[in-house]
Amino acid sequence: MSDFRNQVALVTGASRGIGASIARMLAEGGADVVINYHSKSHRALEVANVVRAHGCQALLAQADITNESEMKEMMNLVEKQFGKLNLLILNASGGMEKDKAADYAMQLNLTAQLRAVDMSIPLMPAGGRIVFVTSHLAHFYSQKPVYPIYETVAKSKKAGEEALRARIPQLAAKGIKLVVVSGDLIEGTITPKLMQRQDPNLIESRRKSAGFLPTVEDFARVIVNAARDRNLESGATIFVGSTEW
């Protein structure tokens, strides 16, 4: 399928895991991909090689998305090489890292997400799509219980989602849509592994409760399909895995 031919996609946090799978799937659909990464250049290069193997262009773009000047430099590179940006996949997140400032989760999951959108809009033609990647624990924050170790992340990602949704009228005026994809705990990703350090039975308990946990490939495929589906309304939320707990 060549759904993304002649389109340029920027994937934040694309050097590994979900982001790397998203980048590969976009390239399989014909997209040129901007591979944003924080520090793992060797992993980012591996993803770039996969994108190029599909006959698409890959732009390696190192940037800490919480750093405004690095983000500006990245967007300048995108403009210089491609002159446009059709898809923005807001995959990068975090907030459980050690030795970070008290407001780091909000800086990453709220402020940086809005900044990425604001910097992308000038490059996005009508028909552009922004996909915000989140978790059920964040999407349903304040409505359903959350693991204490994850609460700071959940609160900040919920704030980020709400702030992005508030931009929908502005985006609509430019012909750009926002879609949210929310996932259960995802097998093999770093967040559940960090959470399990506090509760060794957490992942197995959730797996039994939900019946199954989505894999990285499952989650990435839904995210890419959300970018592909032109019939989705702006503000639509797609759930991956059980939302009951």
PDB file of C-alpha atoms in Angstrom:
ATOM      1  CA  MET A   1       0.000   0.000   0.000  1.00  0.00           C
ATOM      2  CA  SER A   2       1.250   3.491  -0.774  1.00  0.00           C
ATOM      3  CA  ASP A   3      -1.128   5.550   1.350  1.00  0.00           C
ATOM      4  CA  PHE A   4       1.651   7.897   2.440  1.00  0.00           C
ATOM      5  CA  ARG A   5       3.452   8.447  -0.840  1.00  0.00           C
ATOM      6  CA  ASN A   6       4.648  12.048  -1.258  1.00  0.00           C
ATOM      7  CA  GLN A   7       4.025  12.675   2.444  1.00  0.00           C
ATOM      8  CA  VAL A   8       6.509  13.640   5.124  1.00  0.00           C
ATOM      9  CA  ALA A   9       6.059  12.322   8.664  1.00  0.00           C
ATOM     10  CA  LEU A  10       7.865  13.388  11.816  1.00  0.00           C
ATOM     11  CA  VAL A  11       7.903  10.790  14.600  1.00  0.00           C
ATOM     12  CA  THR A  12       9.120  11.929  18.009  1.00  0.00           C
ATOM     13  CA  GLY A  13      11.013   9.338  20.020  1.00  0.00           C
ATOM     14  CA  ALA A  14      11.574   7.211  16.919  1.00  0.00           C
ATOM     15  CA  SER A  15      14.873   5.507  17.725  1.00  0.00           C
ATOM     16  CA  ARG A  16      13.381   2.468  19.446  1.00  0.00           C
ATOM     17  CA  GLY A  17      10.241   0.625  20.492  1.00  0.00           C
ATOM     18  CA  ILE A  18       6.905   2.010  19.358  1.00  0.00           C
ATOM     19  CA  GLY A  19       8.430   5.000  17.578  1.00  0.00           C
ATOM     20  CA  ALA A  20      10.783   2.821  15.531  1.00  0.00           C
ATOM     21  CA  SER A  21       7.921   0.552  14.493  1.00  0.00           C
ATOM     22  CA  ILE A  22       5.806   3.558  13.517  1.00  0.00           C
ATOM     23  CA  ALA A  23       8.644   4.907  11.363  1.00  0.00           C
ATOM     24  CA  ARG A  24       9.029   1.562   9.595  1.00  0.00           C
ATOM     25  CA  MET A  25       5.301   1.216   8.924  1.00  0.00           C
ATOM     26  CA  LEU A  26       5.061   4.758   7.581  1.00  0.00           C
ATOM     27  CA  ALA A  27       7.928   4.007   5.200  1.00  0.00           C
ATOM     28  CA  GLU A  28       6.199   0.812   4.129  1.00  0.00           C
ATOM     29  CA  GLY A  29       3.332   3.082   3.119  1.00  0.00           C
ATOM     30  CA  GLY A  30       5.634   5.355   1.140  1.00  0.00           C
ATOM     31  CA  ALA A  31       6.272   8.200   3.594  1.00  0.00           C
ATOM     32  CA  ASP A  32       9.531  10.039   3.996  1.00  0.00           C
ATOM     33  CA  VAL A  33      10.279  10.015   7.725  1.00  0.00           C
ATOM     34  CA  VAL A  34      11.913  12.473  10.105  1.00  0.00           C
ATOM     35  CA  ILE A  35      13.369  10.318  12.865  1.00  0.00           C
ATOM     36  CA  ASN A  36      13.529  12.359  16.047  1.00  0.00           C
ATOM     37  CA  TYR A  37      15.685  10.961  18.810  1.00  0.00           C
ATOM     38  CA  HIS A  38      17.138  12.224  22.062  1.00  0.00           C
ATOM     39  CA  SER A  39      20.553  10.587  22.331  1.00  0.00           C
ATOM     40  CA  LYS A  40      20.678   7.065  20.832  1.00  0.00           C
ATOM     41  CA  SER A  41      22.141   7.977  17.445  1.00  0.00           C
ATOM     42  CA  HIS A  42      23.135   4.400  16.567  1.00  0.00           C
ATOM     43  CA  ARG A  43      19.577   3.211  17.092  1.00  0.00           C
ATOM     44  CA  ALA A  44      18.201   6.125  15.117  1.00  0.00           C
ATOM     45  CA  LEU A  45      20.566   5.285  12.253  1.00  0.00           C
ATOM     46  CA  GLU A  46      19.279   1.706  12.235  1.00  0.00           C
ATOM     47  CA  VAL A  47      15.712   3.019  11.898  1.00  0.00           C
ATOM     48  CA  ALA A  48      16.817   5.378   9.129  1.00  0.00           C
ATOM     49  CA  ASN A  49      18.355   2.468   7.238  1.00  0.00           C
ATOM     50  CA  VAL A  50      15.069   0.578   7.460  1.00  0.00           C
ATOM     51  CA  VAL A  51      13.175   3.597   6.115  1.00  0.00           C
ATOM     52  CA  ARG A  52      15.634   3.970   3.236  1.00  0.00           C
ATOM     53  CA  ALA A  53      15.391   0.267   2.449  1.00  0.00           C
ATOM     54  CA  HIS A  54      11.768   0.954   1.534  1.00  0.00           C
ATOM     55  CA  GLY A  55      12.858   3.568  -0.973  1.00  0.00           C
ATOM     56  CA  CYS A  56      11.940   6.533   1.224  1.00  0.00           C
ATOM     57  CA  GLN A  57      13.973   9.425   2.546  1.00  0.00           C
ATOM     58  CA  ALA A  58      14.996   9.464   6.210  1.00  0.00           C
ATOM     59  CA  LEU A  59      16.104  12.561   8.074  1.00  0.00           C
ATOM     60  CA  LEU A  60      17.907  11.962  11.355  1.00  0.00           C
ATOM     61  CA  ALA A  61      16.865  14.734  13.738  1.00  0.00           C
ATOM     62  CA  GLN A  62      18.438  14.782  17.190  1.00  0.00           C
ATOM     63  CA  ALA A  63      16.466  16.991  19.547  1.00  0.00           C
ATOM     64  CA  ASP A  64      15.409  16.933  23.162  1.00  0.00           C
ATOM     65  CA  ILE A  65      11.790  17.944  22.661  1.00  0.00           C
ATOM     66  CA  THR A  66      11.827  19.831  25.973  1.00  0.00           C
ATOM     67  CA  ASN A  67      14.581  22.067  24.570  1.00  0.00           C
ATOM     68  CA  GLU A  68      13.098  24.890  22.509  1.00  0.00           C
ATOM     69  CA  SER A  69      16.283  25.747  20.614  1.00  0.00           C
ATOM     70  CA  GLU A  70      16.885  22.104  19.648  1.00  0.00           C
ATOM     71  CA  MET A  71      13.291  21.830  18.457  1.00  0.00           C
ATOM     72  CA  LYS A  72      13.689  24.973  16.349  1.00  0.00           C
ATOM     73  CA  GLU A  73      16.826  23.537  14.785  1.00  0.00           C
ATOM     74  CA  MET A  74      15.032  20.287  14.003  1.00  0.00           C
ATOM     75  CA  MET A  75      12.105  22.051  12.350  1.00  0.00           C
ATOM     76  CA  ASN A  76      14.527  24.157  10.324  1.00  0.00           C
ATOM     77  CA  LEU A  77      16.086  20.936   9.043  1.00  0.00           C
ATOM     78  CA  VAL A  78      12.663  19.588   8.115  1.00  0.00           C
ATOM     79  CA  GLU A  79      11.802  22.762   6.228  1.00  0.00           C
ATOM     80  CA  LYS A  80      15.153  22.819   4.454  1.00  0.00           C
ATOM     81  CA  GLN A  81      14.999  19.190   3.308  1.00  0.00           C
ATOM     82  CA  PHE A  82      11.293  18.724   2.644  1.00  0.00           C
ATOM     83  CA  GLY A  83       9.580  22.107   2.748  1.00  0.00           C
ATOM     84  CA  LYS A  84       6.502  20.566   4.356  1.00  0.00           C
ATOM     85  CA  LEU A  85       5.245  18.224   7.064  1.00  0.00           C
ATOM     86  CA  ASN A  86       2.092  16.181   6.506  1.00  0.00           C
ATOM     87  CA  LEU A  87       2.093  13.999   9.616  1.00  0.00           C
ATOM     88  CA  LEU A  88       3.217  14.681  13.176  1.00  0.00           C
ATOM     89  CA  ILE A  89       3.267  11.620  15.424  1.00  0.00           C
ATOM     90  CA  LEU A  90       3.666  12.738  19.039  1.00  0.00           C
ATOM     91  CA  ASN A  91       5.062   9.500  20.405  1.00  0.00           C
ATOM     92  CA  ALA A  92       7.820  10.676  22.775  1.00  0.00           C
ATOM     93  CA  SER A  93       6.858  10.843  26.439  1.00  0.00           C
ATOM     94  CA  GLY A  94       8.222  10.049  29.868  1.00  0.00           C
ATOM     95  CA  GLY A  95       8.362  11.436  33.345  1.00  0.00           C
ATOM     96  CA  MET A  96       9.576   8.493  35.425  1.00  0.00           C
ATOM     97  CA  GLU A  97      13.262   9.267  34.877  1.00  0.00           C
ATOM     98  CA  LYS A  98      15.463   9.858  37.910  1.00  0.00           C
ATOM     99  CA  ASP A  99      17.351  13.081  38.665  1.00  0.00           C
ATOM    100  CA  LYS A 100      14.944  15.318  36.757  1.00  0.00           C
ATOM    101  CA  ALA A 101      13.363  18.593  37.855  1.00  0.00           C
ATOM    102  CA  ALA A 102      10.073  18.377  39.715  1.00  0.00           C
ATOM    103  CA  ASP A 103       8.168  19.769  36.726  1.00  0.00           C
ATOM    104  CA  TYR A 104       9.902  17.585  34.140  1.00  0.00           C
ATOM    105  CA  ALA A 105       6.845  15.440  33.388  1.00  0.00           C
ATOM    106  CA  MET A 106       4.762  18.535  32.636  1.00  0.00           C
ATOM    107  CA  GLN A 107       7.574  20.030  30.555  1.00  0.00           C
ATOM    108  CA  LEU A 108       7.763  16.856  28.485  1.00  0.00           C
ATOM    109  CA  ASN A 109       4.158  15.727  28.238  1.00  0.00           C
ATOM    110  CA  LEU A 110       2.439  19.125  28.112  1.00  0.00           C
ATOM    111  CA  THR A 111       4.739  22.017  27.178  1.00  0.00           C
ATOM    112  CA  ALA A 112       6.881  20.111  24.675  1.00  0.00           C
ATOM    113  CA  GLN A 113       3.868  18.585  22.946  1.00  0.00           C
ATOM    114  CA  LEU A 114       2.251  21.981  22.415  1.00  0.00           C
ATOM    115  CA  ARG A 115       5.547  23.410  21.206  1.00  0.00           C
ATOM    116  CA  ALA A 116       5.940  20.594  18.684  1.00  0.00           C
ATOM    117  CA  VAL A 117       2.474  21.324  17.321  1.00  0.00           C
ATOM    118  CA  ASP A 118       3.037  25.072  17.182  1.00  0.00           C
ATOM    119  CA  MET A 119       6.307  24.619  15.331  1.00  0.00           C
ATOM    120  CA  SER A 120       4.810  22.095  12.915  1.00  0.00           C
ATOM    121  CA  ILE A 121       1.688  24.014  11.916  1.00  0.00           C
ATOM    122  CA  PRO A 122       3.503  26.460   9.590  1.00  0.00           C
ATOM    123  CA  LEU A 123       4.822  23.490   7.591  1.00  0.00           C
ATOM    124  CA  MET A 124       1.560  21.535   7.478  1.00  0.00           C
ATOM    125  CA  PRO A 125      -0.678  21.837   4.420  1.00  0.00           C
ATOM    126  CA  ALA A 126      -4.427  21.268   4.556  1.00  0.00           C
ATOM    127  CA  GLY A 127      -5.071  17.575   5.114  1.00  0.00           C
ATOM    128  CA  GLY A 128      -2.319  17.327   7.710  1.00  0.00           C
ATOM    129  CA  ARG A 129      -2.733  14.979  10.643  1.00  0.00           C
ATOM    130  CA  ILE A 130      -1.414  15.097  14.202  1.00  0.00           C
ATOM    131  CA  VAL A 131      -1.546  11.890  16.268  1.00  0.00           C
ATOM    132  CA  PHE A 132      -1.060  12.164  20.016  1.00  0.00           C
ATOM    133  CA  VAL A 133      -0.002   8.894  21.630  1.00  0.00           C
ATOM    134  CA  THR A 134      -1.101   8.344  25.210  1.00  0.00           C
ATOM    135  CA  SER A 135      -2.038   5.643  27.714  1.00  0.00           C
ATOM    136  CA  HIS A 136      -5.335   4.583  29.205  1.00  0.00           C
ATOM    137  CA  LEU A 137      -3.952   5.446  32.642  1.00  0.00           C
ATOM    138  CA  ALA A 138      -3.433   9.009  31.429  1.00  0.00           C
ATOM    139  CA  HIS A 139      -6.520   9.337  29.239  1.00  0.00           C
ATOM    140  CA  PHE A 140      -8.779   8.248  32.097  1.00  0.00           C
ATOM    141  CA  TYR A 141      -6.832  10.098  34.771  1.00  0.00           C
ATOM    142  CA  SER A 142      -9.138  11.311  37.584  1.00  0.00           C
ATOM    143  CA  GLN A 143     -11.850   8.936  36.323  1.00  0.00           C
ATOM    144  CA  LYS A 144     -10.139   5.618  37.079  1.00  0.00           C
ATOM    145  CA  PRO A 145      -7.433   4.561  39.542  1.00  0.00           C
ATOM    146  CA  VAL A 146      -3.785   4.874  38.547  1.00  0.00           C
ATOM    147  CA  TYR A 147      -0.660   3.155  39.830  1.00  0.00           C
ATOM    148  CA  PRO A 148       1.047   5.565  42.279  1.00  0.00           C
ATOM    149  CA  ILE A 149       4.419   5.274  40.498  1.00  0.00           C
ATOM    150  CA  TYR A 150       2.772   6.446  37.266  1.00  0.00           C
ATOM    151  CA  GLU A 151       0.572   9.204  38.639  1.00  0.00           C
ATOM    152  CA  THR A 152       2.890  12.096  37.766  1.00  0.00           C
ATOM    153  CA  VAL A 153       3.113  10.841  34.193  1.00  0.00           C
ATOM    154  CA  ALA A 154      -0.629  10.210  33.948  1.00  0.00           C
ATOM    155  CA  LYS A 155      -1.468  13.677  35.239  1.00  0.00           C
ATOM    156  CA  SER A 156       0.945  15.390  32.839  1.00  0.00           C
ATOM    157  CA  LYS A 157      -0.099  13.387  29.781  1.00  0.00           C
ATOM    158  CA  LYS A 158      -3.756  14.089  30.559  1.00  0.00           C
ATOM    159  CA  ALA A 159      -2.906  17.790  30.731  1.00  0.00           C
ATOM    160  CA  GLY A 160      -1.113  17.493  27.404  1.00  0.00           C
ATOM    161  CA  GLU A 161      -4.058  15.760  25.764  1.00  0.00           C
ATOM    162  CA  GLU A 162      -6.530  18.361  27.038  1.00  0.00           C
ATOM    163  CA  ALA A 163      -4.306  21.228  25.882  1.00  0.00           C
ATOM    164  CA  LEU A 164      -4.001  19.706  22.423  1.00  0.00           C
ATOM    165  CA  ARG A 165      -7.744  19.178  22.197  1.00  0.00           C
ATOM    166  CA  ALA A 166      -8.192  22.866  22.976  1.00  0.00           C
ATOM    167  CA  ARG A 167      -6.250  23.562  19.770  1.00  0.00           C
ATOM    168  CA  ILE A 168      -8.724  21.678  17.553  1.00  0.00           C
ATOM    169  CA  PRO A 169     -10.537  24.858  16.335  1.00  0.00           C
ATOM    170  CA  GLN A 170      -7.196  26.443  15.416  1.00  0.00           C
ATOM    171  CA  LEU A 171      -6.120  23.289  13.607  1.00  0.00           C
ATOM    172  CA  ALA A 172      -9.469  22.961  11.831  1.00  0.00           C
ATOM    173  CA  ALA A 173      -9.096  26.460  10.424  1.00  0.00           C
ATOM    174  CA  LYS A 174      -5.963  25.209   8.643  1.00  0.00           C
ATOM    175  CA  GLY A 175      -7.484  21.890   7.563  1.00  0.00           C
ATOM    176  CA  ILE A 176      -5.454  19.862  10.082  1.00  0.00           C
ATOM    177  CA  LYS A 177      -6.917  17.090  12.241  1.00  0.00           C
ATOM    178  CA  LEU A 178      -5.882  15.796  15.665  1.00  0.00           C
ATOM    179  CA  VAL A 179      -6.399  12.152  16.592  1.00  0.00           C
ATOM    180  CA  VAL A 180      -5.597  10.547  19.960  1.00  0.00           C
ATOM    181  CA  VAL A 181      -4.480   6.912  20.288  1.00  0.00           C
ATOM    182  CA  SER A 182      -4.561   5.487  23.810  1.00  0.00           C
ATOM    183  CA  GLY A 183      -3.071   2.173  24.857  1.00  0.00           C
ATOM    184  CA  ASP A 184      -3.124  -0.250  27.770  1.00  0.00           C
ATOM    185  CA  LEU A 185       0.230  -1.356  29.160  1.00  0.00           C
ATOM    186  CA  ILE A 186       2.256  -2.328  26.086  1.00  0.00           C
ATOM    187  CA  GLU A 187       4.292  -5.534  26.182  1.00  0.00           C
ATOM    188  CA  GLY A 188       8.034  -4.968  26.125  1.00  0.00           C
ATOM    189  CA  THR A 189       8.079  -1.186  26.523  1.00  0.00           C
ATOM    190  CA  ILE A 190      10.097   0.696  29.096  1.00  0.00           C
ATOM    191  CA  THR A 191       7.244   2.171  31.137  1.00  0.00           C
ATOM    192  CA  PRO A 192       5.743  -1.138  32.323  1.00  0.00           C
ATOM    193  CA  LYS A 193       9.264  -2.372  33.080  1.00  0.00           C
ATOM    194  CA  LEU A 194       9.935   0.648  35.298  1.00  0.00           C
ATOM    195  CA  MET A 195       6.572   0.228  36.993  1.00  0.00           C
ATOM    196  CA  GLN A 196       7.277  -3.436  37.623  1.00  0.00           C
ATOM    197  CA  ARG A 197      10.351  -2.568  39.644  1.00  0.00           C
ATOM    198  CA  GLN A 198       8.000  -1.279  42.313  1.00  0.00           C
ATOM    199  CA  ASP A 199       5.468  -4.066  41.877  1.00  0.00           C
ATOM    200  CA  PRO A 200       6.977  -7.278  40.412  1.00  0.00           C
ATOM    201  CA  ASN A 201       3.513  -8.731  39.761  1.00  0.00           C
ATOM    202  CA  LEU A 202       2.109  -5.668  38.002  1.00  0.00           C
ATOM    203  CA  ILE A 203       2.427  -6.754  34.364  1.00  0.00           C
ATOM    204  CA  GLU A 204       1.237 -10.325  34.898  1.00  0.00           C
ATOM    205  CA  SER A 205      -1.643  -9.124  37.049  1.00  0.00           C
ATOM    206  CA  ARG A 206      -2.740  -6.630  34.375  1.00  0.00           C
ATOM    207  CA  ARG A 207      -2.372  -9.248  31.644  1.00  0.00           C
ATOM    208  CA  LYS A 208      -4.661 -11.643  33.508  1.00  0.00           C
ATOM    209  CA  SER A 209      -7.168  -8.894  34.269  1.00  0.00           C
ATOM    210  CA  ALA A 210      -7.308  -7.593  30.699  1.00  0.00           C
ATOM    211  CA  GLY A 211      -7.015 -10.953  28.974  1.00  0.00           C
ATOM    212  CA  PHE A 212      -4.031  -9.788  26.918  1.00  0.00           C
ATOM    213  CA  LEU A 213      -1.650  -6.859  26.552  1.00  0.00           C
ATOM    214  CA  PRO A 214      -1.012  -5.222  23.171  1.00  0.00           C
ATOM    215  CA  THR A 215       2.441  -5.602  21.649  1.00  0.00           C
ATOM    216  CA  VAL A 216       4.605  -2.812  20.278  1.00  0.00           C
ATOM    217  CA  GLU A 217       3.571  -3.871  16.765  1.00  0.00           C
ATOM    218  CA  ASP A 218      -0.130  -3.874  17.693  1.00  0.00           C
ATOM    219  CA  PHE A 219       0.077  -0.355  19.088  1.00  0.00           C
ATOM    220  CA  ALA A 220       2.227   1.038  16.284  1.00  0.00           C
ATOM    221  CA  ARG A 221      -0.117  -0.372  13.642  1.00  0.00           C
ATOM    222  CA  VAL A 222      -3.130   1.384  15.163  1.00  0.00           C
ATOM    223  CA  ILE A 223      -1.207   4.657  15.389  1.00  0.00           C
ATOM    224  CA  VAL A 224      -0.240   4.447  11.715  1.00  0.00           C
ATOM    225  CA  ASN A 225      -3.794   3.524  10.748  1.00  0.00           C
ATOM    226  CA  ALA A 226      -4.998   6.609  12.656  1.00  0.00           C
ATOM    227  CA  ALA A 227      -2.688   8.699  10.500  1.00  0.00           C
ATOM    228  CA  ARG A 228      -3.996   6.921   7.400  1.00  0.00           C
ATOM    229  CA  ASP A 229      -7.773   7.004   8.014  1.00  0.00           C
ATOM    230  CA  ARG A 230      -9.117  10.173   6.402  1.00  0.00           C
ATOM    231  CA  ASN A 231     -12.619   9.474   7.742  1.00  0.00           C
ATOM    232  CA  LEU A 232     -11.658   9.992  11.384  1.00  0.00           C
ATOM    233  CA  GLU A 233     -12.998  13.225  12.823  1.00  0.00           C
ATOM    234  CA  SER A 234     -10.680  15.620  14.582  1.00  0.00           C
ATOM    235  CA  GLY A 235     -10.647  14.782  18.290  1.00  0.00           C
ATOM    236  CA  ALA A 236     -11.385  11.088  17.750  1.00  0.00           C
ATOM    237  CA  THR A 237      -9.914   8.711  20.337  1.00  0.00           C
ATOM    238  CA  ILE A 238      -8.878   5.174  19.421  1.00  0.00           C
ATOM    239  CA  PHE A 239      -8.310   2.649  22.190  1.00  0.00           C
ATOM    240  CA  VAL A 240      -5.848  -0.223  22.001  1.00  0.00           C
ATOM    241  CA  GLY A 241      -6.340  -2.972  24.564  1.00  0.00           C
ATOM    242  CA  SER A 242      -8.855  -3.213  27.382  1.00  0.00           C
ATOM    243  CA  THR A 243     -10.056  -0.015  29.016  1.00  0.00           C
ATOM    244  CA  GLU A 244     -11.536  -1.848  31.984  1.00  0.00           C
ATOM    245  CA  TRP A 245      -9.715  -2.094  35.330  1.00  0.00           C
TER     246      TRP A 245
END
